[in-house]
Coordinates of C-alpha atoms and ligand atoms in Angstrom, one line a residue:
V3 CA -19.3 -27.5 46.6
A4 CA -20.7 -24.0 46.9
V5 CA -21.7 -22.2 43.8
T6 CA -19.4 -19.3 42.7
P7 CA -21.5 -16.4 41.2
L8 CA -20.5 -15.1 37.8
A9 CA -20.5 -11.4 37.7
V10 CA -21.8 -10.8 34.1
E11 CA -23.8 -8.1 32.6
L12 CA -25.6 -8.5 29.3
R13 CA -26.8 -5.7 27.1
R14 CA -29.7 -6.0 24.8
D15 CA -28.5 -3.0 22.8
D16 CA -25.2 -4.6 22.0
A17 CA -24.6 -5.8 18.4
A18 CA -23.4 -9.2 19.8
P19 CA -26.1 -11.8 20.5
L20 CA -26.7 -12.6 24.3
H21 CA -25.1 -16.0 24.3
V22 CA -21.9 -14.6 22.6
Q23 CA -21.7 -11.8 25.2
L24 CA -22.2 -14.3 28.1
A25 CA -19.6 -16.7 26.8
G26 CA -17.2 -13.8 26.1
Q27 CA -17.4 -12.5 29.7
V28 CA -17.1 -15.9 31.4
R29 CA -14.2 -16.8 29.1
H30 CA -12.5 -13.5 30.0
R31 CA -13.0 -14.0 33.8
I32 CA -11.6 -17.5 33.7
A33 CA -8.6 -16.4 31.5
Q34 CA -7.8 -13.6 33.9
G35 CA -7.9 -15.9 36.9
L36 CA -10.9 -14.0 38.3
V37 CA -12.7 -17.3 39.1
S38 CA -10.7 -20.1 40.6
P39 CA -10.1 -23.4 38.8
G40 CA -12.4 -26.0 40.2
A41 CA -15.1 -23.5 41.2
R42 CA -18.6 -24.7 40.5
I43 CA -20.7 -22.2 38.5
P44 CA -24.4 -21.7 38.6
S45 CA -26.7 -24.1 36.8
S46 CA -28.0 -22.9 33.5
R47 CA -31.5 -22.6 34.9
A48 CA -30.3 -20.5 37.9
L49 CA -28.2 -18.2 35.8
A50 CA -30.9 -17.7 33.2
T51 CA -33.4 -16.7 36.0
D52 CA -30.7 -14.4 37.5
L53 CA -30.0 -12.7 34.2
G54 CA -33.6 -12.6 32.9
V55 CA -32.8 -14.5 29.8
S56 CA -34.0 -17.8 28.4
R57 CA -32.3 -21.0 29.5
A58 CA -31.3 -21.7 25.9
V59 CA -29.1 -18.6 25.9
V60 CA -27.1 -19.9 28.9
E61 CA -27.0 -23.4 27.7
Q62 CA -25.6 -22.3 24.3
S63 CA -22.8 -20.3 26.0
Y64 CA -21.9 -23.1 28.4
D65 CA -21.8 -25.6 25.5
Q66 CA -19.4 -23.3 23.7
L67 CA -17.1 -22.9 26.7
L68 CA -17.2 -26.6 27.4
A69 CA -16.2 -27.3 23.8
E70 CA -13.4 -24.7 24.1
G71 CA -12.2 -26.3 27.4
W72 CA -12.8 -23.3 29.7
L73 CA -15.5 -25.3 31.6
V74 CA -15.8 -29.0 32.5
A75 CA -19.0 -30.8 33.3
R76 CA -19.2 -33.5 35.9
R77 CA -22.1 -35.8 35.5
G78 CA -24.6 -35.4 38.3
S79 CA -22.6 -32.7 40.1
G80 CA -22.7 -29.6 37.8
T81 CA -20.4 -27.4 35.7
F82 CA -16.9 -26.3 36.9
V83 CA -14.2 -23.9 35.9
A84 CA -11.3 -25.8 34.2
D85 CA -7.8 -25.4 35.4
V86 CA -6.2 -23.5 32.5
G87 CA -3.6 -21.3 34.2
S88 CA -4.1 -17.6 33.8
L89 CA -3.1 -14.9 31.3
P90 CA -1.5 -11.5 32.3
R91 CA -4.3 -9.2 33.7
Q92 CA -6.1 -7.0 31.1
G93 CA -9.1 -4.8 31.3
P94 CA -12.5 -6.3 30.3
P95 CA -13.0 -6.5 26.5
G96 CA -14.2 -3.1 25.4
R97 CA -17.2 -2.6 23.2
P98 CA -16.1 -2.1 19.6
R99 CA -15.5 1.6 18.9
A100 CA -17.8 3.3 16.5
A101 CA -16.0 4.1 13.2
P102 CA -14.9 7.7 13.0
P103 CA -17.1 9.9 10.8
P104 CA -15.8 10.2 7.2
P105 CA -13.3 13.1 7.1
R106 CA -14.4 16.2 5.1
L107 CA -10.8 16.6 4.2
V108 CA -10.0 16.9 0.5
R109 CA -6.6 15.4 0.0
L110 CA -4.2 16.7 -2.7
G111 CA -2.1 13.6 -2.3
T112 CA 0.2 12.0 -4.8
G113 CA -1.2 8.5 -4.3
T114 CA -4.7 8.5 -5.8
P115 CA -5.2 8.4 -9.5
W116 CA -7.9 9.9 -11.7
V117 CA -9.7 7.1 -13.5
D118 CA -11.9 7.8 -16.5
P119 CA -15.5 7.0 -15.4
R120 CA -16.0 5.4 -18.9
H121 CA -13.6 2.8 -17.7
E122 CA -16.3 1.4 -15.4
A123 CA -17.9 -0.8 -18.1
A124 CA -14.6 -2.5 -18.9
W125 CA -13.9 -3.0 -15.2
R126 CA -17.3 -4.8 -14.8
R127 CA -16.7 -6.9 -17.9
A128 CA -13.4 -8.0 -16.5
W129 CA -15.0 -9.2 -13.2
R130 CA -17.9 -10.9 -15.1
D131 CA -15.2 -12.8 -16.9
V132 CA -13.6 -13.8 -13.6
S133 CA -17.0 -14.9 -12.2
V134 CA -17.7 -17.3 -15.1
A135 CA -14.2 -18.8 -15.2
T136 CA -13.4 -21.9 -13.3
P137 CA -10.7 -21.2 -10.7
P138 CA -7.7 -23.5 -10.7
A139 CA -7.9 -26.3 -8.2
D140 CA -4.4 -25.8 -6.9
Y141 CA -2.2 -22.8 -5.9
P142 CA -1.5 -20.5 -8.9
D143 CA 2.0 -20.2 -10.3
P144 CA 4.1 -18.2 -7.7
A145 CA 5.6 -16.1 -10.5
G146 CA 2.1 -15.2 -11.9
L147 CA -0.3 -16.5 -14.6
A148 CA 1.7 -17.4 -17.7
E149 CA -0.7 -15.4 -20.0
L150 CA -0.6 -12.3 -17.8
R151 CA 3.2 -12.4 -17.6
A152 CA 3.3 -12.6 -21.4
E153 CA 0.8 -9.7 -21.6
I154 CA 2.9 -7.6 -19.2
A155 CA 6.1 -8.4 -21.2
G156 CA 4.4 -6.9 -24.3
Y157 CA 3.2 -3.9 -22.3
V158 CA 6.6 -2.9 -20.9
A159 CA 8.3 -3.5 -24.3
R160 CA 5.7 -1.3 -26.0
T161 CA 5.5 1.5 -23.4
R162 CA 9.0 1.5 -21.9
G163 CA 11.3 0.2 -24.5
L164 CA 12.0 -2.7 -22.2
A165 CA 12.2 -5.8 -24.4
C166 CA 11.7 -8.9 -22.3
T167 CA 10.1 -12.4 -22.2
A168 CA 7.4 -13.7 -19.9
D169 CA 9.9 -15.7 -17.8
E170 CA 11.6 -12.3 -16.9
V171 CA 8.3 -11.0 -15.5
L172 CA 7.0 -11.6 -11.9
V173 CA 3.5 -10.6 -11.0
T174 CA 3.5 -8.8 -7.6
S175 CA 1.1 -7.1 -5.3
G176 CA 2.6 -3.7 -6.3
T177 CA 5.8 -1.8 -6.2
T178 CA 6.5 -2.1 -2.5
H179 CA 5.8 -5.8 -2.5
G180 CA 8.1 -6.3 -5.5
M181 CA 10.8 -4.3 -3.8
G182 CA 10.4 -6.5 -0.7
L183 CA 10.7 -9.7 -2.7
V184 CA 13.9 -8.5 -4.3
L185 CA 15.4 -7.4 -1.0
D186 CA 14.6 -10.8 0.6
D187 CA 16.6 -12.4 -2.2
Q188 CA 19.6 -10.1 -1.7
A189 CA 22.7 -10.7 0.6
P190 CA 22.8 -8.6 3.8
G191 CA 23.6 -4.9 3.3
A192 CA 22.1 -1.4 3.4
V193 CA 19.6 0.0 0.9
G194 CA 20.4 3.4 -0.7
I195 CA 17.3 5.4 -1.3
E196 CA 16.7 8.8 -2.9
D197 CA 16.1 11.5 -0.3
P198 CA 13.7 13.2 -0.8
G199 CA 12.0 10.1 -1.9
Y200 CA 9.2 7.6 -1.5
R201 CA 8.7 6.9 2.2
A202 CA 7.1 3.5 1.6
A203 CA 10.4 2.4 0.0
V204 CA 12.2 3.4 3.2
A205 CA 9.7 1.5 5.3
T206 CA 10.0 -1.6 3.0
A207 CA 13.8 -1.6 3.7
T208 CA 13.6 -0.9 7.5
V209 CA 10.9 -3.4 8.3
R210 CA 13.4 -6.0 7.0
G211 CA 16.0 -4.7 9.4
R212 CA 18.1 -3.2 6.6
A213 CA 19.9 0.1 7.2
V214 CA 18.9 3.0 4.8
L215 CA 21.5 5.3 3.2
D216 CA 19.8 8.5 2.2
L217 CA 21.1 9.5 -1.2
P218 CA 20.8 13.2 -2.2
V219 CA 19.0 14.2 -5.4
D220 CA 20.0 17.1 -7.6
A221 CA 18.7 18.4 -11.0
E222 CA 20.2 15.3 -12.8
G223 CA 18.8 12.8 -10.4
V224 CA 20.3 10.6 -7.6
R225 CA 23.9 11.3 -6.5
C226 CA 25.3 7.9 -6.0
D227 CA 28.8 9.3 -5.8
V228 CA 28.1 9.8 -2.1
L229 CA 28.2 6.0 -1.7
A230 CA 31.9 6.2 -2.3
G231 CA 32.2 7.6 1.2
T232 CA 30.5 4.6 2.9
L233 CA 32.2 1.4 4.0
Q234 CA 28.9 -0.3 4.4
E235 CA 27.9 -3.2 2.2
V236 CA 25.1 -1.9 -0.1
A237 CA 22.6 -4.5 -1.2
A238 CA 20.3 -2.4 -3.2
I239 CA 19.8 1.2 -4.6
Y240 CA 16.2 2.4 -5.0
V241 CA 15.5 5.1 -7.6
T242 CA 12.7 6.8 -9.6
P243 CA 14.7 7.6 -12.8
A244 CA 11.8 8.5 -15.1
H245 CA 10.2 11.0 -12.7
Q246 CA 11.9 11.6 -9.4
H247 CA 9.5 11.3 -6.6
P248 CA 8.7 13.9 -5.5
L249 CA 11.0 16.5 -7.1
G250 CA 9.8 15.6 -10.6
T251 CA 13.1 15.6 -12.4
T252 CA 14.3 13.0 -14.9
M253 CA 17.6 11.2 -14.4
S254 CA 20.2 12.3 -16.9
A255 CA 21.9 9.8 -19.2
A256 CA 25.3 10.4 -17.5
R257 CA 23.8 9.8 -14.1
R258 CA 22.2 6.6 -15.3
V259 CA 25.5 5.3 -16.4
A260 CA 27.2 6.4 -13.2
L261 CA 24.5 4.7 -11.1
L262 CA 24.9 1.4 -13.0
E263 CA 28.7 1.5 -12.6
E264 CA 28.4 2.1 -8.9
A265 CA 25.9 -0.6 -8.5
R266 CA 28.0 -3.1 -10.4
R267 CA 31.1 -2.2 -8.5
R268 CA 29.3 -2.9 -5.2
G269 CA 27.2 -5.9 -6.3
A270 CA 24.0 -4.0 -5.5
V271 CA 20.8 -4.4 -7.3
V272 CA 19.1 -1.2 -8.7
L273 CA 15.4 -1.0 -8.0
E274 CA 13.8 1.1 -10.7
D275 CA 10.4 2.3 -9.4
D276 CA 8.6 3.2 -12.6
Y277 CA 5.4 4.4 -10.9
D278 CA 4.0 7.0 -13.3
S279 CA 6.0 7.2 -16.5
E280 CA 2.9 6.1 -18.5
F281 CA 1.7 9.6 -17.8
R282 CA 4.4 11.5 -19.6
Y283 CA 2.8 14.4 -21.4
D284 CA 5.7 16.1 -23.3
V285 CA 7.4 13.2 -25.1
A286 CA 6.9 9.5 -25.3
P287 CA 7.7 7.7 -22.0
L288 CA 11.4 7.4 -21.6
P289 CA 13.1 4.0 -22.0
A290 CA 13.5 2.2 -18.7
L291 CA 16.8 2.1 -16.9
A292 CA 16.4 -1.7 -16.9
A293 CA 16.7 -1.6 -20.7
L294 CA 20.4 -0.6 -20.2
D295 CA 21.3 -3.5 -17.9
R296 CA 18.8 -6.3 -17.1
R297 CA 21.1 -8.1 -14.7
Q298 CA 21.8 -5.2 -12.4
V299 CA 18.4 -3.5 -12.6
V300 CA 14.9 -4.7 -11.5
H301 CA 12.2 -2.7 -13.0
L302 CA 9.1 -2.3 -10.8
G303 CA 5.7 -1.4 -12.3
T304 CA 2.3 -1.0 -10.6
T305 CA -1.4 -0.7 -11.4
S306 CA -1.8 1.6 -8.4
K307 CA -1.5 4.7 -10.6
T308 CA -3.3 3.4 -13.7
L309 CA -6.3 1.5 -12.2
T310 CA -6.5 1.8 -8.4
P311 CA -4.1 1.3 -5.5
A312 CA -6.8 -0.9 -4.0
L313 CA -6.2 -3.6 -6.6
R314 CA -2.7 -4.5 -5.2
L315 CA -1.2 -5.7 -8.5
G316 CA 2.0 -4.9 -10.2
W317 CA 5.1 -6.5 -11.8
A318 CA 8.8 -6.8 -11.5
V319 CA 10.9 -7.3 -14.6
A320 CA 14.3 -9.0 -13.8
D321 CA 16.6 -11.5 -15.3
A322 CA 15.0 -15.0 -15.5
D323 CA 17.3 -16.5 -12.9
R324 CA 16.3 -13.9 -10.3
V325 CA 12.6 -14.4 -11.2
A326 CA 12.9 -18.2 -10.8
R327 CA 14.7 -17.8 -7.4
I328 CA 12.1 -15.4 -6.1
A329 CA 9.2 -17.6 -7.4
E330 CA 10.7 -20.5 -5.5
Q331 CA 10.8 -18.5 -2.3
R332 CA 7.2 -17.3 -2.8
D333 CA 6.0 -20.8 -3.4
A334 CA 7.6 -22.0 -0.1
R335 CA 5.7 -19.4 1.8
H336 CA 2.5 -19.5 -0.1
D337 CA 2.8 -15.9 -1.3
H338 CA 0.9 -16.5 -4.6
P339 CA -0.6 -13.5 -6.5
P340 CA -4.4 -14.0 -6.1
W341 CA -5.8 -15.7 -9.2
P342 CA -9.0 -13.6 -9.6
L343 CA -7.0 -10.3 -9.6
Q344 CA -4.6 -11.7 -12.2
R345 CA -7.5 -12.9 -14.4
A346 CA -9.2 -9.5 -14.2
L347 CA -6.1 -7.6 -15.1
L348 CA -5.4 -10.0 -18.0
T349 CA -8.8 -9.2 -19.4
L350 CA -8.3 -5.5 -19.0
M351 CA -4.9 -5.6 -20.7
R352 CA -6.0 -7.9 -23.5
E353 CA -9.1 -5.8 -24.3
G354 CA -6.9 -2.7 -24.4
S355 CA -8.8 -1.1 -21.5
L356 CA -5.6 -0.4 -19.5
D357 CA -4.2 1.5 -22.5
K358 CA -7.4 3.4 -22.8
A359 CA -7.5 4.3 -19.1
V360 CA -3.9 5.5 -19.3
R361 CA -4.5 7.6 -22.5
S362 CA -7.5 9.5 -21.0
A363 CA -5.9 10.0 -17.6
R364 CA -2.8 11.4 -19.4
R365 CA -4.9 14.0 -21.1
V366 CA -6.6 15.0 -17.9
Y367 CA -3.3 15.2 -16.0
A368 CA -1.7 17.3 -18.7
A369 CA -4.6 19.8 -18.4
R370 CA -4.6 19.8 -14.6
A371 CA -0.8 20.2 -14.5
A372 CA -1.0 23.2 -16.7
R373 CA -3.7 24.6 -14.4
V374 CA -1.6 24.1 -11.3
A375 CA 1.4 25.6 -13.0
S376 CA -0.5 28.7 -14.2
R377 CA -2.0 29.4 -10.8
L378 CA 0.9 28.6 -8.5
G379 CA 4.0 28.7 -10.7
H380 CA 5.1 32.3 -9.9
Y381 CA 5.0 31.8 -6.1
G382 CA 8.1 29.6 -6.1
T383 CA 10.2 27.2 -8.3
L384 CA 7.9 24.7 -9.9
T385 CA 9.0 21.4 -11.2
T386 CA 8.6 21.2 -15.0
P387 CA 5.3 19.6 -15.7
V388 CA 6.3 16.6 -17.7
A389 CA 4.5 13.6 -16.2
G390 CA 2.2 12.2 -13.6
M391 CA -0.3 13.5 -11.1
Y392 CA 1.5 16.0 -9.0
L393 CA 3.7 19.0 -9.2
T394 CA 6.2 20.2 -6.6
L395 CA 6.5 23.9 -5.8
L396 CA 9.8 24.8 -4.0
T397 CA 9.3 27.6 -1.5
P398 CA 11.2 28.8 1.6
P399 CA 10.4 26.5 4.6
P400 CA 8.2 28.9 6.6
V401 CA 6.0 29.5 3.5
A402 CA 5.5 25.8 2.9
R403 CA 4.6 25.3 6.6
A404 CA 2.2 28.2 6.8
V405 CA 0.4 27.3 3.5
A406 CA 0.0 23.7 4.5
H407 CA -1.3 24.7 7.9
E408 CA -3.8 27.2 6.4
A409 CA -4.9 24.5 3.9
R410 CA -5.7 22.2 6.7
E411 CA -7.8 24.8 8.4
A412 CA -9.7 25.1 5.1
D413 CA -10.4 21.3 5.1
F414 CA -7.9 20.2 2.6
E415 CA -4.5 18.7 2.9
V416 CA -1.5 19.4 0.8
P417 CA 1.7 17.4 1.6
T418 CA 5.0 19.3 2.0
L419 CA 8.5 18.2 1.0
A420 CA 9.2 17.6 4.7
D421 CA 6.9 14.6 4.4
Y422 CA 9.3 13.0 1.9
T423 CA 12.7 13.5 3.5
R424 CA 15.0 12.7 6.4
T425 CA 18.0 14.8 5.4
D426 CA 17.2 17.3 2.6
D427 CA 16.7 20.9 3.5
R428 CA 14.7 22.0 0.5
A429 CA 11.1 22.9 1.3
G430 CA 7.9 23.2 -0.7
L431 CA 4.4 21.9 -1.5
V432 CA 3.7 18.7 -3.3
V433 CA 0.4 19.4 -5.1
G434 CA -1.3 16.1 -6.1
F435 CA -4.2 16.4 -8.5
G436 CA -5.2 12.9 -9.3
G437 CA -7.7 12.0 -6.6
V438 CA -9.9 15.1 -6.7
S439 CA -12.6 16.4 -8.9
D440 CA -12.0 19.4 -11.2
D441 CA -14.2 21.6 -8.9
A442 CA -12.4 20.5 -5.8
L443 CA -9.0 21.1 -7.4
D444 CA -10.1 24.6 -8.5
A445 CA -11.3 25.5 -5.0
A446 CA -8.1 24.2 -3.5
L447 CA -5.9 26.1 -6.0
G448 CA -7.8 29.3 -5.2
A449 CA -7.2 28.8 -1.5
L450 CA -3.5 27.9 -2.0
E451 CA -3.0 30.9 -4.3
A452 CA -4.5 33.2 -1.7
S453 CA -2.4 31.7 1.0
L454 CA 0.8 31.9 -1.1
R455 CA 0.1 35.5 -1.9
R456 CA 0.0 36.3 1.8
H457 CA 3.2 34.4 2.7
A458 CA 5.4 34.4 -0.3
Ligands
PLP17 C1 6.9 6.7 -5.8 C2 5.8 5.7 -5.8 N1 6.1 4.4 -6.1 C3 5.2 3.5 -6.1 C4 3.9 3.7 -5.7 C5 2.9 2.6 -5.7 O1 3.2 1.6 -4.8 P1 2.3 0.3 -4.8 O2 2.4 -0.3 -6.1 O3 3.0 -0.6 -3.7 O4 0.9 0.7 -4.4 C6 3.5 5.0 -5.4 C7 2.1 5.2 -4.9 O5 1.8 6.2 -4.3 C8 4.5 6.0 -5.4 O6 4.2 7.3 -5.1

């Protein structure tokens, strides 16, 4: 049988070793049907000479491809292409693209918290604790570590007026994960979501194939009365009662009662996203909506705003039956909260480090909010600075667009209300001040102020 040449090209400047490159290219040619099944390929000695590499390189790649079943060896007659069928044609595997250079962009986003640098020692201690602990030999409890659930129950009782027990707490990978778990446990139906509102909440509903009903928001909070006009089944209503995201208002008592009534009437669960009420600077954090009705409301908390969004840890507080049902589903699909993360958070909470991080961030946010308000407040209608790490300045739409555009030209990014809405026609800038240094914030405020002066 004639030998079929293998058109391969090896590069010594490639990060991949020669035998990996060779195996990759031969595998690709066979999978694409570019060499016929049964074709005899060159001996390792001949190909090594051809390519100017050592014979060991070729032997190593042939051995790999033989083990994977792309090649077959026949004793005494050589190495042949196996009959594997062929995949749809694709281009040759590209070289990995170089990572883009880090952007110079300063982001005034709402998603990145300021964390006191003094917190670093506590963070290291927590991970040292994890490193000397013996991990469990089996999957962890799908609802979360018992001790952590108890600690979280104490935390929400103390900080949110939400008295609960450990069996009403579910450890999650953050707010959006908790929302997804609750939605997966609900009967079919649409999800009502504040608009303007948190886009990740919309995505969490739509990736599950659920329709989203955009619920308008006014000065008192979400207007669930508009649900009266829909014939659709409503499975859930997502709200941010403590600090509407991103308009910054607090839901009034009357609206809370109306929302719970509407939810009860429709058999919908209310998802209370309590993302930043630790950072209330005017009065003590408001009692959670879930404190009014534990059966109807699931309270979602996160460490994304207090520690780092990279941690992926949060909690859901719900009635014990719902928690048990969801834990059972998680167990079935091996969706267990990672044990090391939970251990680390447990240490941080027990030591009081989470409380300390919250206290110092709250002071910094209060000062920064006052700075933003004094510099930008008179160029539009500013949300009252009461909590959190951003303020929203309502402006006419052309002003918001022009200022955001000019900011981008000056290498910083400020979101506009348009980024948070599908149906609302208010416009403005959402000025986040958590993820930047004081100096960067001052520079950005100077540029925003100049830009607003020109356009407002
Ligand atoms: C309104 C709102 N909810 C929740 C979160 C946090 O979500 P997660 O806990 O999934 O990181 C954020 C973070 O930016 C947020 O802005």
